[in-house]
Amino acid sequence: MHNLRNLLFAALGGVLMGLTPDPFSQWWLAWIALIPLWMLAQKLKVKAAIVMGFVWGCCYHGMALFWITSVHPMEWMGVPWWTSFGIATLVWVLITAWGAVLSGLWAGGMSLLTQQLNVTSRIVIACAIFSGLEIVWSWGPLYWTALGYTQSPHDLLLLQISRISGQQTMTSAIVVINGLLAEILLHKTWRERRGFTIAIIAFIAAMVSYGTWEMNRDRMTSSNGQPIKAGIIQGNFPNALTVKPKGWEIAVNNYTKGYEKLAQSGAEMIVTPETAISFLYPNYDPRREPFDRIVEKYRVPVWLGGFGTTRNPNAEDPNNYTNSLFLIDGTDRILGQYDKVRLVPIGEYIPFKPILGSLIKRLSPLRGEVDAGSSEQLVDTPWGRFIVGICYESAYPATFRFQTAAGGRLILSASNNAHFAPYMSAQHHAQDVARAIESDRWAVRATNTGYSGFVDPNGRTVWLSDVNTYETHLETVYLRDTKTLYVLWGDWLTPLLCLVSIGIYTRHRFYS
């Protein structure tokens, strides 16, 4: 019975954290949702704490990532209904479990390392472990539900602290407040509780003051920089039509019509979504000819989402291709190109190919695989260097930070979320809002079915499309050359926390 109560207590915390992102958007719960796991980790042995952390993580990541199941049904790709259901369910379970390992290790580490320490030391180590684990997690192919993302796009005031050291700044702040609140519940004397309460008030006041300063300062300077009239075409093209000749005709027509409208409205640059016209480029294709002709007529540069011939000389399969954005203006040259780096497992490449290759080949519609672009590629344009991400890459702050530090002046994010539930698109928008704040850059988001939008450097959404609608929109954005502390130094906070934590634990272990 005691173990059951602990499990339910841990699950409660995970459910509260699962309510923070869309579709529930109860972002404020993140500041209390870690309390149960913190309290359990201070009284349980390591193995039991790991179990509690895993339960907490299953609830959080399972709720936040439930949208992955909306990829079912995949009958339009030739996958039978029950097979599709099984694949969607299995992928959801595996991704949830992968995230739950993170919180399990954190709780185990807290139990092992911090039970005998004072509260200040405990909090420093807690932040170091959680931030460190998130960084390691981000090196892999499955990364979305970091603690910091729970605050976007609703808590813009506090999100400004991510300019200091990126997403891990917000993750650490969430851990600090949860830890102090948990310690209030764990300690019984009023004197101790009063000290923790004062610390919470001071910490929140510091974050609010910094956020207010940044937002007021940037409210006056967000239009600083070179203006450019950017247009977005949201094609609203169902993925089921991509395998039908009639569907290709509809896609070309939608983007041709949208391009002409924006060009006539004075657009200086137009952005289309990921794989907007899904033919190989720059190969000539008669099916794409209406779009090519309209670009030749107006000569307004357009970022065309499509596929490119692999530039990887080591590609094993001659059918391999790249998922790319091409900047074209109706001439024979490509003004800029970005090849997607972070690929979706199974959807774009086969993970663990020596083991799973033959099985996945039978289930996947891919004839070849998508080759990843270089992680160090930089995109130069007639307006200077841009920061570009395609779809899933929005979850990876380091990708955007690298391009910004190298001189990127504007964020372009192109995605195709047509096969997922609308609240996945809302979460995707939240990721790009966070990237805009960290980088102090305007962001232009072009998606197939929504949400497309324009975001200013403080994360304010200037315009947002509806979902599952065909739309075009023109907005003036600004190219900027500022550098936040995060852009200059990267995530310096996590290594610092880890070094201080090692010193704290060494001193406790050998000198106390």
XYZ file of C-alpha atoms in Angstrom:
512
model
C 0.000 0.000 0.000
C 2.866 2.353 0.828
C 4.523 1.683 -2.540
C 1.212 2.280 -4.307
C 0.864 5.669 -2.626
C 4.351 6.589 -3.749
C 3.600 5.513 -7.308
C 0.391 7.536 -7.378
C 2.198 10.542 -5.912
C 4.881 10.324 -8.606
C 2.239 9.841 -11.303
C 0.379 12.921 -10.052
C 3.469 15.051 -10.609
C 3.954 13.621 -14.088
C 0.324 14.298 -15.007
C 0.632 17.890 -13.801
C 3.698 18.365 -16.015
C 1.838 16.692 -18.879
C -0.819 19.395 -18.638
C 1.691 22.200 -19.308
C 2.054 22.077 -23.138
C -0.733 22.243 -25.694
C -3.502 21.164 -25.900
C -3.956 21.939 -22.174
C -1.523 24.895 -21.955
C -1.443 24.981 -18.141
C 2.185 26.162 -18.206
C 2.170 27.342 -14.591
C 1.879 23.757 -13.351
C 5.509 23.169 -14.344
C 6.534 25.194 -11.294
C 4.981 22.644 -8.905
C 4.892 19.392 -10.921
C 8.371 18.231 -9.878
C 7.615 18.537 -6.141
C 6.355 14.945 -5.689
C 9.410 13.436 -7.358
C 11.772 15.676 -5.390
C 10.181 14.648 -2.099
C 10.221 10.953 -2.986
C 13.881 11.102 -4.048
C 14.806 12.441 -0.602
C 13.377 9.482 1.275
C 13.667 6.471 -1.049
C 16.627 4.293 -1.920
C 18.171 4.615 -5.358
C 16.325 1.792 -7.142
C 12.953 2.845 -5.800
C 13.642 6.471 -6.714
C 14.510 5.441 -10.283
C 11.168 3.640 -10.554
C 9.311 6.707 -9.290
C 11.161 8.901 -11.748
C 10.299 6.552 -14.585
C 6.613 6.628 -13.635
C 6.691 10.428 -13.471
C 8.329 10.572 -16.894
C 5.897 8.115 -18.478
C 2.990 10.333 -17.427
C 4.647 13.565 -18.551
C 6.144 12.478 -21.872
C 3.240 10.153 -22.644
C 0.747 13.003 -22.372
C 2.906 15.613 -24.082
C 3.808 13.312 -26.976
C 0.456 11.620 -27.481
C 0.141 13.512 -30.766
C 2.565 11.028 -32.317
C -0.288 8.497 -32.448
C -2.195 10.753 -34.836
C 0.097 9.568 -37.627
C -2.324 6.623 -37.726
C -3.931 5.604 -40.033
C -1.256 5.319 -42.708
C -3.342 3.451 -45.253
C -2.664 6.199 -47.793
C 0.981 5.077 -47.682
C -0.006 1.485 -48.293
C 0.284 0.410 -44.646
C -2.671 -1.765 -43.487
C -4.879 -0.311 -40.733
C -3.838 -2.673 -37.941
C -0.179 -2.489 -38.891
C -0.433 1.285 -38.885
C -2.084 1.235 -35.456
C 0.646 -1.015 -34.123
C 3.443 1.152 -35.512
C 1.926 4.374 -34.111
C 1.369 2.823 -30.689
C 4.831 1.261 -30.546
C 6.539 4.502 -31.552
C 4.588 6.425 -28.882
C 5.509 3.879 -26.192
C 9.190 3.853 -27.155
C 9.502 7.648 -27.303
C 7.689 7.971 -23.973
C 9.950 5.386 -22.350
C 13.037 7.084 -23.767
C 12.023 10.350 -22.114
C 11.079 8.587 -18.885
C 14.611 7.229 -18.590
C 15.729 10.839 -18.136
C 13.548 11.535 -15.102
C 14.322 8.078 -13.719
C 18.046 8.780 -13.801
C 17.492 12.212 -12.275
C 15.494 10.813 -9.347
C 18.056 8.045 -8.823
C 20.878 10.570 -8.871
C 19.075 12.754 -6.362
C 18.594 9.791 -4.037
C 22.213 8.710 -4.350
C 23.944 12.065 -4.138
C 21.856 14.606 -2.244
C 20.050 13.069 0.730
C 22.808 14.021 3.166
C 23.478 17.488 1.755
C 22.179 20.900 2.752
C 19.406 22.440 0.665
C 21.615 24.816 -1.322
C 23.930 22.005 -2.363
C 20.970 19.795 -3.152
C 19.465 22.384 -5.479
C 22.731 23.010 -7.331
C 23.235 19.291 -7.940
C 19.585 18.826 -8.931
C 19.922 21.517 -11.615
C 23.224 20.106 -12.834
C 21.853 16.573 -13.198
C 18.635 17.587 -14.969
C 20.297 20.054 -17.323
C 23.177 17.690 -17.998
C 20.834 14.812 -18.809
C 18.806 17.026 -21.154
C 21.956 18.035 -23.017
C 23.000 14.398 -23.457
C 19.429 13.575 -24.500
C 19.566 16.300 -27.161
C 22.540 14.584 -28.801
C 20.241 11.750 -29.862
C 17.515 11.481 -32.497
C 14.520 11.788 -30.129
C 14.257 15.123 -28.376
C 11.197 17.321 -27.879
C 9.893 17.560 -24.307
C 12.620 19.392 -22.408
C 11.356 21.059 -19.230
C 12.076 24.512 -20.646
C 9.680 24.073 -23.558
C 6.711 23.798 -21.177
C 6.732 27.599 -20.790
C 6.480 28.446 -24.480
C 4.675 30.305 -25.941
C 2.592 31.431 -22.952
C 5.111 32.503 -20.309
C 7.036 35.005 -22.435
C 8.097 37.169 -19.492
C 10.076 34.431 -17.759
C 11.220 32.839 -21.027
C 13.471 35.858 -21.566
C 16.005 34.269 -19.205
C 16.780 31.727 -21.938
C 18.831 34.497 -23.574
C 21.356 33.930 -20.778
C 22.254 30.292 -21.408
C 19.586 28.836 -23.667
C 16.829 26.381 -22.845
C 18.755 24.947 -19.892
C 18.368 28.288 -18.099
C 14.609 27.746 -17.970
C 14.978 24.066 -17.091
C 17.219 24.983 -14.147
C 14.823 27.718 -13.014
C 11.930 25.229 -12.961
C 14.032 22.783 -10.924
C 15.040 25.515 -8.457
C 11.468 26.656 -7.721
C 10.162 23.090 -7.444
C 13.036 22.193 -5.165
C 12.493 25.127 -2.818
C 8.757 24.429 -2.631
C 9.450 20.769 -1.906
C 11.886 21.702 0.850
C 9.208 23.873 2.472
C 7.043 20.754 2.697
C 9.913 18.572 3.909
C 11.026 20.912 6.697
C 8.893 21.466 9.752
C 10.261 24.573 11.476
C 8.916 28.004 10.577
C 12.415 29.464 10.501
C 13.530 27.073 7.760
C 10.318 27.498 5.784
C 10.582 31.275 6.004
C 14.092 31.175 4.530
C 12.952 29.033 1.589
C 9.949 31.280 1.008
C 12.152 34.362 0.888
C 14.481 32.588 -1.560
C 11.530 31.720 -3.845
C 10.254 35.301 -3.821
C 13.733 36.685 -4.525
C 14.363 34.205 -7.341
C 11.038 34.877 -9.048
C 11.478 38.628 -8.599
C 14.878 38.435 -10.290
C 13.438 36.509 -13.257
C 10.489 38.884 -13.599
C 12.765 41.933 -13.416
C 15.084 40.551 -16.078
C 12.179 39.545 -18.315
C 10.510 42.944 -17.944
C 13.758 44.722 -18.772
C 14.352 42.606 -21.886
C 10.805 42.977 -23.175
C 10.671 46.734 -22.570
C 14.109 47.222 -24.096
C 13.347 45.139 -27.150
C 9.897 46.657 -27.597
C 11.762 49.773 -28.668
C 14.399 47.983 -30.755
C 12.644 44.947 -32.293
C 12.311 46.895 -35.552
C 16.019 47.729 -35.563
C 17.761 46.192 -38.516
C 17.178 45.823 -42.225
C 13.453 45.472 -43.029
C 12.242 42.886 -45.501
C 8.693 42.123 -46.630
C 8.332 38.366 -46.198
C 5.396 36.320 -47.419
C 4.191 32.901 -46.305
C 2.146 30.405 -48.300
C 0.325 27.800 -46.198
C -0.672 25.312 -48.879
C -3.001 23.146 -46.748
C -2.130 20.087 -48.802
C -3.176 16.742 -47.200
C -0.371 14.198 -47.195
C -2.696 11.542 -48.581
C -2.691 13.453 -51.876
C 1.091 13.321 -52.226
C 0.917 9.825 -53.728
C -1.663 10.781 -56.355
C -1.037 12.611 -59.665
C -4.114 14.762 -59.048
C -2.627 15.723 -55.710
C 0.583 16.978 -57.294
C -1.500 19.170 -59.592
C -3.354 20.644 -56.590
C -0.096 21.374 -54.759
C 1.474 23.128 -57.729
C -1.703 25.143 -58.260
C -1.930 26.195 -54.591
C 1.653 27.423 -54.423
C 1.560 29.049 -57.877
C -1.572 30.991 -56.913
C -0.142 31.994 -53.531
C 3.183 33.067 -55.016
C 1.518 35.328 -57.585
C -0.701 36.953 -54.950
C 2.228 37.732 -52.650
C 4.459 38.907 -55.490
C 1.776 41.333 -56.635
C 1.388 42.549 -53.019
C 5.015 43.640 -52.813
C 6.720 40.660 -51.174
C 10.514 40.737 -51.332
C 10.848 37.110 -50.223
C 8.350 34.244 -50.089
C 8.564 31.110 -47.937
C 6.848 27.773 -48.607
C 6.620 24.799 -46.211
C 8.728 21.667 -46.039
C 8.263 19.550 -49.214
C 5.722 22.049 -50.558
C 6.251 20.816 -54.123
C 7.731 17.392 -53.595
C 9.732 16.898 -56.792
C 13.491 16.725 -57.217
C 15.024 20.152 -57.665
C 16.670 21.590 -59.771
C 15.723 18.766 -62.154
C 13.187 19.870 -64.706
C 9.741 18.393 -64.127
C 6.793 19.279 -66.385
C 4.408 18.895 -63.445
C 6.125 21.821 -61.707
C 6.184 24.015 -64.818
C 3.311 26.401 -63.840
C 5.160 27.295 -60.638
C 8.493 27.693 -62.431
C 6.916 30.022 -64.986
C 5.292 32.283 -62.402
C 8.628 32.630 -60.564
C 10.326 33.502 -63.859
C 7.670 36.167 -64.431
C 7.926 38.006 -61.094
C 11.496 37.109 -60.035
C 10.663 37.437 -56.333
C 12.993 35.017 -54.511
C 11.107 32.090 -52.995
C 12.163 29.392 -50.556
C 10.821 26.243 -52.203
C 10.416 23.149 -50.049
C 11.262 20.027 -52.031
C 13.758 17.231 -52.478
C 17.316 17.488 -53.740
C 19.794 15.013 -55.115
C 22.031 13.819 -52.311
C 25.248 15.714 -51.858
C 26.631 12.909 -49.705
C 29.377 11.074 -51.624
C 29.122 8.148 -49.196
C 25.411 7.476 -49.782
C 24.779 3.746 -50.025
C 21.560 3.945 -52.045
C 21.388 5.793 -55.381
C 17.726 6.531 -54.570
C 18.727 8.658 -51.575
C 17.787 12.331 -51.595
C 17.755 15.387 -49.327
C 14.836 17.168 -47.687
C 15.722 20.719 -48.632
C 14.750 24.346 -48.977
C 15.912 26.008 -52.197
C 16.042 29.788 -52.618
C 15.250 30.456 -56.283
C 14.281 33.504 -58.328
C 13.439 32.127 -61.771
C 16.996 32.221 -63.075
C 19.209 29.192 -63.617
C 20.981 29.547 -60.305
C 20.119 28.508 -56.761
C 20.570 31.521 -54.468
C 20.663 29.420 -51.311
C 20.030 25.870 -50.148
C 19.556 24.161 -46.800
C 19.435 20.390 -46.355
C 17.643 19.041 -43.289
C 20.055 17.730 -40.661
C 17.859 16.231 -37.943
C 15.922 13.457 -39.655
C 12.829 11.665 -38.345
C 13.556 7.998 -37.524
C 11.631 5.520 -39.719
C 9.911 8.383 -41.552
C 13.109 9.626 -43.230
C 15.782 7.090 -42.421
C 16.120 3.608 -40.964
C 17.573 3.569 -37.439
C 19.735 0.618 -36.363
C 19.838 -0.403 -40.006
C 21.919 -3.599 -39.577
C 19.321 -4.924 -37.092
C 16.007 -3.400 -38.148
C 16.662 -2.675 -41.812
C 14.812 -5.590 -43.402
C 11.793 -5.256 -41.082
C 11.370 -1.504 -41.520
C 11.899 -1.735 -45.265
C 8.783 -3.885 -45.447
C 6.753 -1.376 -43.408
C 8.130 1.925 -44.669
C 6.974 3.611 -47.898
C 10.483 4.952 -48.490
C 12.099 3.788 -51.690
C 15.337 5.400 -50.670
C 16.339 7.260 -47.545
C 16.769 10.930 -46.810
C 20.412 11.874 -46.402
C 21.162 14.313 -43.610
C 22.721 17.646 -44.468
C 25.931 18.816 -42.869
C 25.521 19.906 -39.260
C 27.891 22.791 -40.017
C 26.163 24.105 -43.132
C 25.535 27.840 -43.312
C 22.993 29.482 -45.599
C 23.985 32.674 -47.367
C 21.364 34.724 -49.224
C 21.205 38.075 -51.043
C 20.231 39.612 -47.669
C 23.043 38.023 -45.698
C 23.209 34.799 -43.724
C 19.982 33.170 -42.513
C 19.176 30.657 -39.746
C 17.212 27.766 -41.223
C 15.483 24.755 -39.709
C 13.194 22.164 -41.237
C 10.425 20.568 -39.171
C 11.783 18.500 -36.268
C 14.916 20.662 -36.005
C 12.936 23.329 -34.137
C 13.412 21.259 -30.971
C 17.222 21.524 -31.148
C 18.452 24.877 -29.775
C 22.095 24.155 -30.613
C 21.305 23.974 -34.344
C 19.851 27.483 -34.303
C 22.503 28.864 -31.967
C 25.325 27.658 -34.248
C 23.866 29.438 -37.265
C 23.113 32.605 -35.277
C 26.641 32.776 -33.863
C 27.962 32.453 -37.436
C 26.065 35.590 -38.484
C 22.493 34.406 -39.084
C 20.117 37.382 -39.216
C 16.644 35.835 -39.521
C 15.096 32.469 -38.580
C 13.276 30.515 -41.277
C 11.355 27.450 -40.110
C 9.574 25.230 -42.622
C 7.539 22.189 -41.665
C 4.820 19.798 -42.761
C 2.671 18.689 -39.831
C -0.298 17.588 -41.934
C -0.300 14.042 -40.581
C -0.466 15.057 -36.902
C -3.109 16.459 -34.563
C -3.432 20.285 -34.452
C -1.981 20.511 -30.957
C 1.279 19.092 -32.302
C 1.417 22.140 -34.588
C 0.853 24.344 -31.541
C 3.768 22.649 -29.753
C 5.893 23.123 -32.861
C 5.075 26.820 -32.866
C 6.099 26.921 -29.201
C 9.509 25.464 -30.072
C 10.154 28.187 -32.657
C 9.024 30.900 -30.241
C 11.673 29.677 -27.797
C 14.333 29.677 -30.545
C 13.442 33.273 -31.478
C 13.897 34.451 -27.875
C 17.195 32.607 -27.338
C 18.619 34.005 -30.567
C 17.045 37.492 -30.387
C 15.824 37.048 -33.950
C 12.614 37.409 -35.915
C 11.216 34.055 -37.018
C 9.207 33.235 -40.136
C 7.307 29.945 -39.826
C 5.842 28.370 -42.971
C 3.841 25.186 -42.486
C 1.644 23.075 -44.722
C -1.516 22.970 -42.597
C -0.764 25.354 -39.708
C 0.283 26.995 -37.597
C 2.280 29.347 -39.817
C 3.310 32.668 -38.355
C 5.676 35.528 -37.680
C 7.387 35.834 -34.283
C 9.327 38.824 -32.982
C 12.612 38.568 -30.992
C 10.752 38.553 -27.649
C 8.583 35.622 -28.704
C 5.462 37.676 -29.398
C 3.452 36.149 -32.237
C 2.778 38.991 -34.662
C 0.552 36.860 -36.887
C -0.614 33.254 -36.657
C -2.576 31.307 -39.240
C -5.528 29.079 -38.587
C -5.073 25.327 -38.814
C -6.142 23.234 -41.808
C -6.716 26.305 -43.982
C -5.154 27.648 -47.159
C -3.603 31.039 -46.370
C -1.104 33.615 -47.535
C 0.228 36.464 -45.440
C 2.711 39.305 -45.887
C 4.574 40.873 -42.975
C 7.577 43.146 -42.515
C 10.321 41.481 -40.492
C 13.776 42.745 -39.589
C 17.225 41.265 -40.094
C 19.263 41.611 -36.909
C 22.923 41.268 -35.931
C 22.645 41.313 -32.123
C 24.210 38.605 -29.982
C 22.646 37.303 -26.769
C 24.852 35.841 -24.057
C 23.640 32.404 -25.147
C 24.618 33.040 -28.764
C 28.055 34.274 -27.694
C 28.881 31.623 -25.096
C 26.432 28.799 -25.755
C 25.092 26.803 -22.814
C 27.729 27.830 -20.298
C 25.428 27.340 -17.293
C 25.222 23.538 -17.428
C 29.016 22.931 -17.383
C 29.336 25.473 -14.564
C 26.627 23.723 -12.531
C 28.307 20.368 -13.124
C 31.718 21.638 -12.008
C 30.283 23.238 -8.867
C 28.329 20.043 -8.139
C 31.468 17.927 -8.403
C 33.185 20.264 -5.961
C 30.239 20.134 -3.554
C 30.004 16.363 -3.587
C 33.784 15.888 -3.335
C 33.922 18.154 -0.312
C 31.016 16.330 1.326
C 32.392 12.873 0.507
C 35.960 13.335 1.609
C 36.017 16.269 4.025
C 32.833 16.041 6.077
